[in-house]
PDB file of N, CA and C in Angstrom:
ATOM      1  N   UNK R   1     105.303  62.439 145.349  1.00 45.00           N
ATOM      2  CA  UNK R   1     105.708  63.816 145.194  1.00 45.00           C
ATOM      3  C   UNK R   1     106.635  63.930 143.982  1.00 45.00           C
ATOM      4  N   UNK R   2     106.725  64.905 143.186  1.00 51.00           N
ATOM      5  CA  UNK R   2     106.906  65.154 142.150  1.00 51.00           C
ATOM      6  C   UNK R   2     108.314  65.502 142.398  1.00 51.00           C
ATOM      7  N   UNK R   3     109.446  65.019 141.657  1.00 51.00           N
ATOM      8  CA  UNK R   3     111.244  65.568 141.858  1.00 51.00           C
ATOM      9  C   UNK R   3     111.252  66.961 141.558  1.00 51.00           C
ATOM     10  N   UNK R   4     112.101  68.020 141.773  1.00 54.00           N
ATOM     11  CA  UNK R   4     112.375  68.954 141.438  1.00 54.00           C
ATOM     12  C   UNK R   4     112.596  69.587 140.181  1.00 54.00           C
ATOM     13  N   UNK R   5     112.496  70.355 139.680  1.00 54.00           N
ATOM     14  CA  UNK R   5     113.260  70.204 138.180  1.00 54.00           C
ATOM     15  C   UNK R   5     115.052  70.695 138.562  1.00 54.00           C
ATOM     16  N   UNK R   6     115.966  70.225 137.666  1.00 66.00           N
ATOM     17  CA  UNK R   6     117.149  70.785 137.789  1.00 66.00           C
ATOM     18  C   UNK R   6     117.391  71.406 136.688  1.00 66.00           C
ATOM     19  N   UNK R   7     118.638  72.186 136.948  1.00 74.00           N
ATOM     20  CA  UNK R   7     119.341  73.537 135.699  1.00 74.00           C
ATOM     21  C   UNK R   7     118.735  72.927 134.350  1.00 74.00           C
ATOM     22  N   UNK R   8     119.196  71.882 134.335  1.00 78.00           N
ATOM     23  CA  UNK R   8     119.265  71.194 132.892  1.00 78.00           C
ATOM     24  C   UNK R   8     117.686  71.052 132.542  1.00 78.00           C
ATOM     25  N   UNK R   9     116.480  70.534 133.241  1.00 76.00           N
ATOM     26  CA  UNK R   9     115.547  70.055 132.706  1.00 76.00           C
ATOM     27  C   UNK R   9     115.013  71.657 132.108  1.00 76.00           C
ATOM     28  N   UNK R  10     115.091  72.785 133.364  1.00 77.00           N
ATOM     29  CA  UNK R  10     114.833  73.861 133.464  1.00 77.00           C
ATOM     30  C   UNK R  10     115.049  74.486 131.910  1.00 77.00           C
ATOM     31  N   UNK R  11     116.366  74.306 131.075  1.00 82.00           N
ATOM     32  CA  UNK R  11     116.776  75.071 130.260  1.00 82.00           C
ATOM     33  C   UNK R  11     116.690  73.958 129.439  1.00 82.00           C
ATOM     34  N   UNK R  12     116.174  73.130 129.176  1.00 83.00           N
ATOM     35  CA  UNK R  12     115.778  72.340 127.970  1.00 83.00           C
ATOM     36  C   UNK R  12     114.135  72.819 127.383  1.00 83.00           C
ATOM     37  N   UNK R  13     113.213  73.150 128.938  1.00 82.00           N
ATOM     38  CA  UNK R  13     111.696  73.212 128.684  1.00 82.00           C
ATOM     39  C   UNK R  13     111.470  74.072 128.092  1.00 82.00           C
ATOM     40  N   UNK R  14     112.339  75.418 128.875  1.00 83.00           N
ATOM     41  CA  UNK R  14     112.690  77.197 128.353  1.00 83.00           C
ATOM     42  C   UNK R  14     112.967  77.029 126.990  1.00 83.00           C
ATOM     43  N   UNK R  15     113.976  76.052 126.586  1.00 88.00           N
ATOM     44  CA  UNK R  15     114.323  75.736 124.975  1.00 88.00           C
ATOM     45  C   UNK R  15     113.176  75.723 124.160  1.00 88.00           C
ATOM     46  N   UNK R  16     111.909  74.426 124.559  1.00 87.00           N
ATOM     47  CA  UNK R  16     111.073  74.591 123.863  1.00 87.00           C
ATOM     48  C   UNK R  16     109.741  75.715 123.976  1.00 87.00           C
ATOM     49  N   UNK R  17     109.395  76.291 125.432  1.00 83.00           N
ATOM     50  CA  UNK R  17     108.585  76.937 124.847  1.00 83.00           C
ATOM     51  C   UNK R  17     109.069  78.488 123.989  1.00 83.00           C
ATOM     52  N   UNK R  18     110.636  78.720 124.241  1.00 87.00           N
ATOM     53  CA  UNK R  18     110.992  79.626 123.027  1.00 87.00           C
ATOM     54  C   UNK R  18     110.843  79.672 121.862  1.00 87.00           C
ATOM     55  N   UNK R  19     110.926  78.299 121.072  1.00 90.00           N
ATOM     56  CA  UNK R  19     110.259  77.857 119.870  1.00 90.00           C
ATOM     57  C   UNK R  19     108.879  78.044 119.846  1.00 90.00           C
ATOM     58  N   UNK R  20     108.192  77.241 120.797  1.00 88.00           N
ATOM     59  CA  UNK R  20     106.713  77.441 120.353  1.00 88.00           C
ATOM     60  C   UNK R  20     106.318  78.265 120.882  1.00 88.00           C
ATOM     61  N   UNK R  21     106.529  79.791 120.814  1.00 86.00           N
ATOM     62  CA  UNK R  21     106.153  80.744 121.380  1.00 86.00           C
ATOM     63  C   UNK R  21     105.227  81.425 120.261  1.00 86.00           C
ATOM     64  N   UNK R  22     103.515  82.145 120.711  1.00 88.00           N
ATOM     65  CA  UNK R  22     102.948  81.941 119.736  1.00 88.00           C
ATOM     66  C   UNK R  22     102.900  83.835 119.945  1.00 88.00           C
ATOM     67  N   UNK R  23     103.215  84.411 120.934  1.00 88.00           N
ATOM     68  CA  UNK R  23     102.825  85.356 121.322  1.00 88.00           C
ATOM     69  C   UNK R  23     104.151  86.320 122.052  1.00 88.00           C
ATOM     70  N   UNK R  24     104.012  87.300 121.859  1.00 89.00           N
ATOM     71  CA  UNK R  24     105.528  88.404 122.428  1.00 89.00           C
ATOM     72  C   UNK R  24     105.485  88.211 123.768  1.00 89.00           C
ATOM     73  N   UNK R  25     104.405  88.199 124.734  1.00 87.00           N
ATOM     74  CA  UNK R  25     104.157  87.736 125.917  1.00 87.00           C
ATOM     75  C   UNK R  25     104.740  86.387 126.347  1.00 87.00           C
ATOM     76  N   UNK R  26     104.057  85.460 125.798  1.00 86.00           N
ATOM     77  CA  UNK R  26     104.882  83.907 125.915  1.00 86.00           C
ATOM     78  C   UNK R  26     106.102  84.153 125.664  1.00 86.00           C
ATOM     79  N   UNK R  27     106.894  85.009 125.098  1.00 90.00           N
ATOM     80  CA  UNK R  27     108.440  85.308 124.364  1.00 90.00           C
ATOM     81  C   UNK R  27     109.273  85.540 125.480  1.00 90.00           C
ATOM     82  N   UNK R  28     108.472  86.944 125.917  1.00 91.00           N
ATOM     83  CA  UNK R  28     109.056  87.172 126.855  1.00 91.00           C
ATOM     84  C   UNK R  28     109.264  86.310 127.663  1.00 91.00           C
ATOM     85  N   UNK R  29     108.085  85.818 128.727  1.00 89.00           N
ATOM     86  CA  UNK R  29     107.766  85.161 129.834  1.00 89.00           C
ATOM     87  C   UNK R  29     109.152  83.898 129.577  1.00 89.00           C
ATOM     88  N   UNK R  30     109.193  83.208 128.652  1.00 90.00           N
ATOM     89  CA  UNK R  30     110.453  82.322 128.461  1.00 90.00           C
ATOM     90  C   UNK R  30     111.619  82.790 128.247  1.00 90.00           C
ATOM     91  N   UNK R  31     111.906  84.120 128.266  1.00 92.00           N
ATOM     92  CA  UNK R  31     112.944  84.598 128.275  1.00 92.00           C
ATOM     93  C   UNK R  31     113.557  85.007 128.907  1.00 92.00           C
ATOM     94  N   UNK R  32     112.574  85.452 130.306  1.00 92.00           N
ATOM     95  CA  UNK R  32     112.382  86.083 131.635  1.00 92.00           C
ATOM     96  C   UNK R  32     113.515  84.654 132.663  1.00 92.00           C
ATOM     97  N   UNK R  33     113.235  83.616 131.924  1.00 90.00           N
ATOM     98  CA  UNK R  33     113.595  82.048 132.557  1.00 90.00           C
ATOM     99  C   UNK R  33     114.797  81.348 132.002  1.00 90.00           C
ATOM    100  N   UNK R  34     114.855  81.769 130.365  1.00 91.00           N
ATOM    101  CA  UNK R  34     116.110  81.278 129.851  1.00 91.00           C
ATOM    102  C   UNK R  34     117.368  82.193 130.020  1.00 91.00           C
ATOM    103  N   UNK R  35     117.369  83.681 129.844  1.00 92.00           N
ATOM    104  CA  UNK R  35     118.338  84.286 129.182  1.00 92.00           C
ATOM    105  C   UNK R  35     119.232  83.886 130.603  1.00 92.00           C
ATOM    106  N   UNK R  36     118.887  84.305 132.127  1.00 91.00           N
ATOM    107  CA  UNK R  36     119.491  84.083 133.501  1.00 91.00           C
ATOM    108  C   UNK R  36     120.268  82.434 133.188  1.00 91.00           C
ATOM    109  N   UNK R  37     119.564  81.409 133.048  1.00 88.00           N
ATOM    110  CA  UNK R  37     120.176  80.549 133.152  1.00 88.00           C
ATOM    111  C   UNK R  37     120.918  80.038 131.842  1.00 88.00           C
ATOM    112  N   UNK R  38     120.592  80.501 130.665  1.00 90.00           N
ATOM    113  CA  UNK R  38     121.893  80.248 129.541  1.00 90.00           C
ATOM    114  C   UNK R  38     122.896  81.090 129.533  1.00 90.00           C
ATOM    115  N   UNK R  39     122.559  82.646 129.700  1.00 91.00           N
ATOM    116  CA  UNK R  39     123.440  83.323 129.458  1.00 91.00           C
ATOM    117  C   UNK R  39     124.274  83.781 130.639  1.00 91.00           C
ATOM    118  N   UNK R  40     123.847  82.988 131.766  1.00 91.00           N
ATOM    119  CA  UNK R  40     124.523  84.058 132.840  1.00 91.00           C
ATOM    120  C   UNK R  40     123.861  85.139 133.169  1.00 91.00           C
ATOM    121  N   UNK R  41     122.965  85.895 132.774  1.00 93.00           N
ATOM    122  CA  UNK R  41     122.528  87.320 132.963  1.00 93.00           C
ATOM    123  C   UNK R  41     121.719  87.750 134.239  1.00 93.00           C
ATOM    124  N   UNK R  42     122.348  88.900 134.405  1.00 94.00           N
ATOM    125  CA  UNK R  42     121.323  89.094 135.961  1.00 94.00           C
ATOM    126  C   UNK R  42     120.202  89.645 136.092  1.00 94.00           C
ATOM    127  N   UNK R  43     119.720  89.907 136.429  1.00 93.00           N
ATOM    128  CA  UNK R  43     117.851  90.375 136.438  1.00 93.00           C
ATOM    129  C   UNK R  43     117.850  91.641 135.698  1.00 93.00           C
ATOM    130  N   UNK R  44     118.886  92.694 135.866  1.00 94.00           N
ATOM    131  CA  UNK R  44     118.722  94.013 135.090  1.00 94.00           C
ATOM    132  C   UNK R  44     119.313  93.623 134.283  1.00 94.00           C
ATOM    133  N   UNK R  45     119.934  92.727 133.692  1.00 95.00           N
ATOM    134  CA  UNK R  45     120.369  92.602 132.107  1.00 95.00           C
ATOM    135  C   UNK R  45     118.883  92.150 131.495  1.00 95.00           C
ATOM    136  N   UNK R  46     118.454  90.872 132.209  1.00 94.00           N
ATOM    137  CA  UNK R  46     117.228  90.740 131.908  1.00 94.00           C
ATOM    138  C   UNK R  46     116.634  91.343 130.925  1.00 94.00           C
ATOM    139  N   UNK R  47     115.973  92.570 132.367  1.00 96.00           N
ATOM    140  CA  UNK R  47     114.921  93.636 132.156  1.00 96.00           C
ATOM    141  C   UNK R  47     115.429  93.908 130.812  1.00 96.00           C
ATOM    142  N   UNK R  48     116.479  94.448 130.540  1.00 96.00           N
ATOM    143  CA  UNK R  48     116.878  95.793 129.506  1.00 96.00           C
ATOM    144  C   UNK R  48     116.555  94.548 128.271  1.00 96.00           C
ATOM    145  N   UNK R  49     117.128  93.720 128.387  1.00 94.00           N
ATOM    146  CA  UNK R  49     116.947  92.966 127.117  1.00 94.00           C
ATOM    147  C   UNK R  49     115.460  92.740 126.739  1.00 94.00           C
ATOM    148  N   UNK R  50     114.659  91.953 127.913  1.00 94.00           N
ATOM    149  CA  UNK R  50     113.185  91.845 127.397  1.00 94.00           C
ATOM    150  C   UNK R  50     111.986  93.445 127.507  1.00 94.00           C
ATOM    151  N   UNK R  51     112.697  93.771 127.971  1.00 95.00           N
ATOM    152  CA  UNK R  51     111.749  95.392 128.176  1.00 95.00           C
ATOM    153  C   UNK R  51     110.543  95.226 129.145  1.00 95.00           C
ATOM    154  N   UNK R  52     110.812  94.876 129.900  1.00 94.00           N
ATOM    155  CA  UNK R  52     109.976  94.616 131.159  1.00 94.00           C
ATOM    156  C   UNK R  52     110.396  95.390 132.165  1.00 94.00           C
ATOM    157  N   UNK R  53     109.656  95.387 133.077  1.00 96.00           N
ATOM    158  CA  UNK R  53     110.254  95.937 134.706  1.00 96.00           C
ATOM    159  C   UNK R  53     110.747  94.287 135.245  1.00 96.00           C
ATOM    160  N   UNK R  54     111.699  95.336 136.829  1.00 96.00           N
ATOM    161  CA  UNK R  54     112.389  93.898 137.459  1.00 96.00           C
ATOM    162  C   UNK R  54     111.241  93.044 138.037  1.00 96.00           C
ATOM    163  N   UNK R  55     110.077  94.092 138.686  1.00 96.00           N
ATOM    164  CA  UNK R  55     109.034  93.181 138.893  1.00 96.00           C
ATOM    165  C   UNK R  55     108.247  91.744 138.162  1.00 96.00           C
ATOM    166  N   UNK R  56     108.534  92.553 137.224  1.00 95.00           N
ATOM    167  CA  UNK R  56     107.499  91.726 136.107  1.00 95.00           C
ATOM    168  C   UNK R  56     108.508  90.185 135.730  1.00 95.00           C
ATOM    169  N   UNK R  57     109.884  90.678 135.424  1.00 94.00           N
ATOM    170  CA  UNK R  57     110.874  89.402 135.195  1.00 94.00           C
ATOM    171  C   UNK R  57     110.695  88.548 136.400  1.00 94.00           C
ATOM    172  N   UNK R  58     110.580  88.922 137.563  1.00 93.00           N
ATOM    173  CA  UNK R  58     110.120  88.053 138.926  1.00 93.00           C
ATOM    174  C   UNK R  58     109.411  87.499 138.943  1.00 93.00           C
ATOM    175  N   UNK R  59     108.369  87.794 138.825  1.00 93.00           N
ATOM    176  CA  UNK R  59     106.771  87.421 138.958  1.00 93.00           C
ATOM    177  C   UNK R  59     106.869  86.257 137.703  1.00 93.00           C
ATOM    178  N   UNK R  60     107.522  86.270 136.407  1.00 90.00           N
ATOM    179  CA  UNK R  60     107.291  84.935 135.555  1.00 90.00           C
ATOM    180  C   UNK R  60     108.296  83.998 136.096  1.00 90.00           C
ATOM    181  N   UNK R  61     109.384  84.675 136.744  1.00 89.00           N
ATOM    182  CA  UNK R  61     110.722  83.318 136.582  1.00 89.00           C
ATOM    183  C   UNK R  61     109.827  82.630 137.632  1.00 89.00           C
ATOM    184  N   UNK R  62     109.381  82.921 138.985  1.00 90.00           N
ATOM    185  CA  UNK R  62     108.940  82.851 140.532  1.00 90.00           C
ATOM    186  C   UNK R  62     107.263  81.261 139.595  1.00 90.00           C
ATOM    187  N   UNK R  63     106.904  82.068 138.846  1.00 88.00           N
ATOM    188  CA  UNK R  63     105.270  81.365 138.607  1.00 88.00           C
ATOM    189  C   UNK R  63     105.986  80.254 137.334  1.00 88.00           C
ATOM    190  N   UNK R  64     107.141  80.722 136.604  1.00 84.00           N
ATOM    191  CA  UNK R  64     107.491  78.987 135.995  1.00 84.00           C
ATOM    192  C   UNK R  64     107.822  77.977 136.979  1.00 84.00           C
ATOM    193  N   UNK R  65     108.692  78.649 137.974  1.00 81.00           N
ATOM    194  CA  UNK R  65     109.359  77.474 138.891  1.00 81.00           C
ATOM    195  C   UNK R  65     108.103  76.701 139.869  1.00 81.00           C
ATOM    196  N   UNK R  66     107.102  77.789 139.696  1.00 83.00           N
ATOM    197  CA  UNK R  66     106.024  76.890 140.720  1.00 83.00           C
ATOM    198  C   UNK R  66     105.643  75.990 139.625  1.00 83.00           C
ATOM    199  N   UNK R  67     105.237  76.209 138.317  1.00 78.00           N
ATOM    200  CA  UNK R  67     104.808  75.509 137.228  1.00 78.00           C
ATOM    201  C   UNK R  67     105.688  73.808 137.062  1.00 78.00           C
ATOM    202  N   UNK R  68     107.024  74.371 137.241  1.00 75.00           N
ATOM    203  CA  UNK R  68     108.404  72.972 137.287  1.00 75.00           C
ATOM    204  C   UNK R  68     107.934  72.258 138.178  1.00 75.00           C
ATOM    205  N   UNK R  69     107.365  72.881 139.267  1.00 73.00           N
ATOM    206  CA  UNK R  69     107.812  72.453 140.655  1.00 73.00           C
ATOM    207  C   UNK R  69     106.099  71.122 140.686  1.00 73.00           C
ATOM    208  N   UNK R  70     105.223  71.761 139.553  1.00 75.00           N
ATOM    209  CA  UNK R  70     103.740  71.115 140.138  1.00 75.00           C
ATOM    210  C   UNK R  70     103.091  71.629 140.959  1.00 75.00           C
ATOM    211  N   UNK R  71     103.888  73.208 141.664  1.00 77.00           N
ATOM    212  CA  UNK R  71     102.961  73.914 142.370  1.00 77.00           C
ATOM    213  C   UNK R  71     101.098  74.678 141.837  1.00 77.00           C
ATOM    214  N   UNK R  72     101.738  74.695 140.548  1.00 73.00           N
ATOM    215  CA  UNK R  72     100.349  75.567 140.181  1.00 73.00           C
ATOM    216  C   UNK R  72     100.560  74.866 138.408  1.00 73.00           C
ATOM    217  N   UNK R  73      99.432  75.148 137.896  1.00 78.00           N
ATOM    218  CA  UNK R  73      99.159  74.602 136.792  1.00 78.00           C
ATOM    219  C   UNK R  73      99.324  75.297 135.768  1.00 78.00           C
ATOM    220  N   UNK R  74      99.893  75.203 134.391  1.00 70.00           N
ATOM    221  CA  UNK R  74     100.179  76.361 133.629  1.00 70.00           C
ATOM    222  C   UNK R  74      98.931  76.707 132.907  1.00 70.00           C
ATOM    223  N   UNK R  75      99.396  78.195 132.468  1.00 70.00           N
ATOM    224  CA  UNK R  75      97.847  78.342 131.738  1.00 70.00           C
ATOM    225  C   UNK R  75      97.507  78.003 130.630  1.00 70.00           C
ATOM    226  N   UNK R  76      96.244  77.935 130.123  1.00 70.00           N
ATOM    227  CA  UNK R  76      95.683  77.379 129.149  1.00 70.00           C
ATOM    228  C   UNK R  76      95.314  78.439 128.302  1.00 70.00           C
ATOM    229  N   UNK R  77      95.551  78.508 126.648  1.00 64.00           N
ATOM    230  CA  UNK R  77      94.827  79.392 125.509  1.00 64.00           C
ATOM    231  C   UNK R  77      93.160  79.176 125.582  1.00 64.00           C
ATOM    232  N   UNK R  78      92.664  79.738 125.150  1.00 66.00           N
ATOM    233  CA  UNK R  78      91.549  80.508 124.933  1.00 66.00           C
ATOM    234  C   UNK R  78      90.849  78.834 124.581  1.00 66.00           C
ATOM    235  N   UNK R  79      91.442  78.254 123.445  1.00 68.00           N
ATOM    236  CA  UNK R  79      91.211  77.540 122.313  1.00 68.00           C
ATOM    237  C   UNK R  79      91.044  76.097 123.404  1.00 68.00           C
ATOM    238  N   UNK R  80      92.254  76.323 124.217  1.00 64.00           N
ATOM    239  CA  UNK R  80      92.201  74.872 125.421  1.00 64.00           C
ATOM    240  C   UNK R  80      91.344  74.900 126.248  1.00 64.00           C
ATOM    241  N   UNK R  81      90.474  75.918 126.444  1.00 58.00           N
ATOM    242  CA  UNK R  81      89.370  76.467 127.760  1.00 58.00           C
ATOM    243  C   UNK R  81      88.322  75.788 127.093  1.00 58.00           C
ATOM    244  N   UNK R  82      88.061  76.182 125.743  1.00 56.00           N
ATOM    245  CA  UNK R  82      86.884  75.798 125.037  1.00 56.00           C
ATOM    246  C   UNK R  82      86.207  74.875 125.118  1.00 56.00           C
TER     247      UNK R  82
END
């Protein structure tokens, strides 16, 4: 069984896919995960910052942590399906 991820691994991964973010979507979605745990910020700071609803900031932080966790598999570009 796969360890957990902790704060730290969490906000190192968020680190990189902020960099390799190829898309405003991917931007967000890692931002939805970093800004809470670097900055302190709470879900409606969130929102206002990435321009999302609170739903929507849920639904990515909720589907990275299954992603950390090995619950579900992340998704693949177009280009990786091929």
């Amino acid at each position: 069984m796969a360890r957990k991820a902790s704060k730290i691994d969490q906000l190192v991964s968020t680190r990189e896919l902020l960099k390799n973010a190829k898309t405003a979507e991917e931007l967000r979605s890692s931002q939805a995960v970093w800004l809470p745990l670097e900055l302190s910020m709470s879900i409606e700071q969130t929102v206002k910052v990435i321009g999302r609803s609170v739903r929507w900031t849920c639904t990515q932080r909720r589907r990275y942590c299954r992603i950390a966790r090995c619950e579900e598999e992340a998704p693949r570009t177009k280009t990786e399906s091929a």
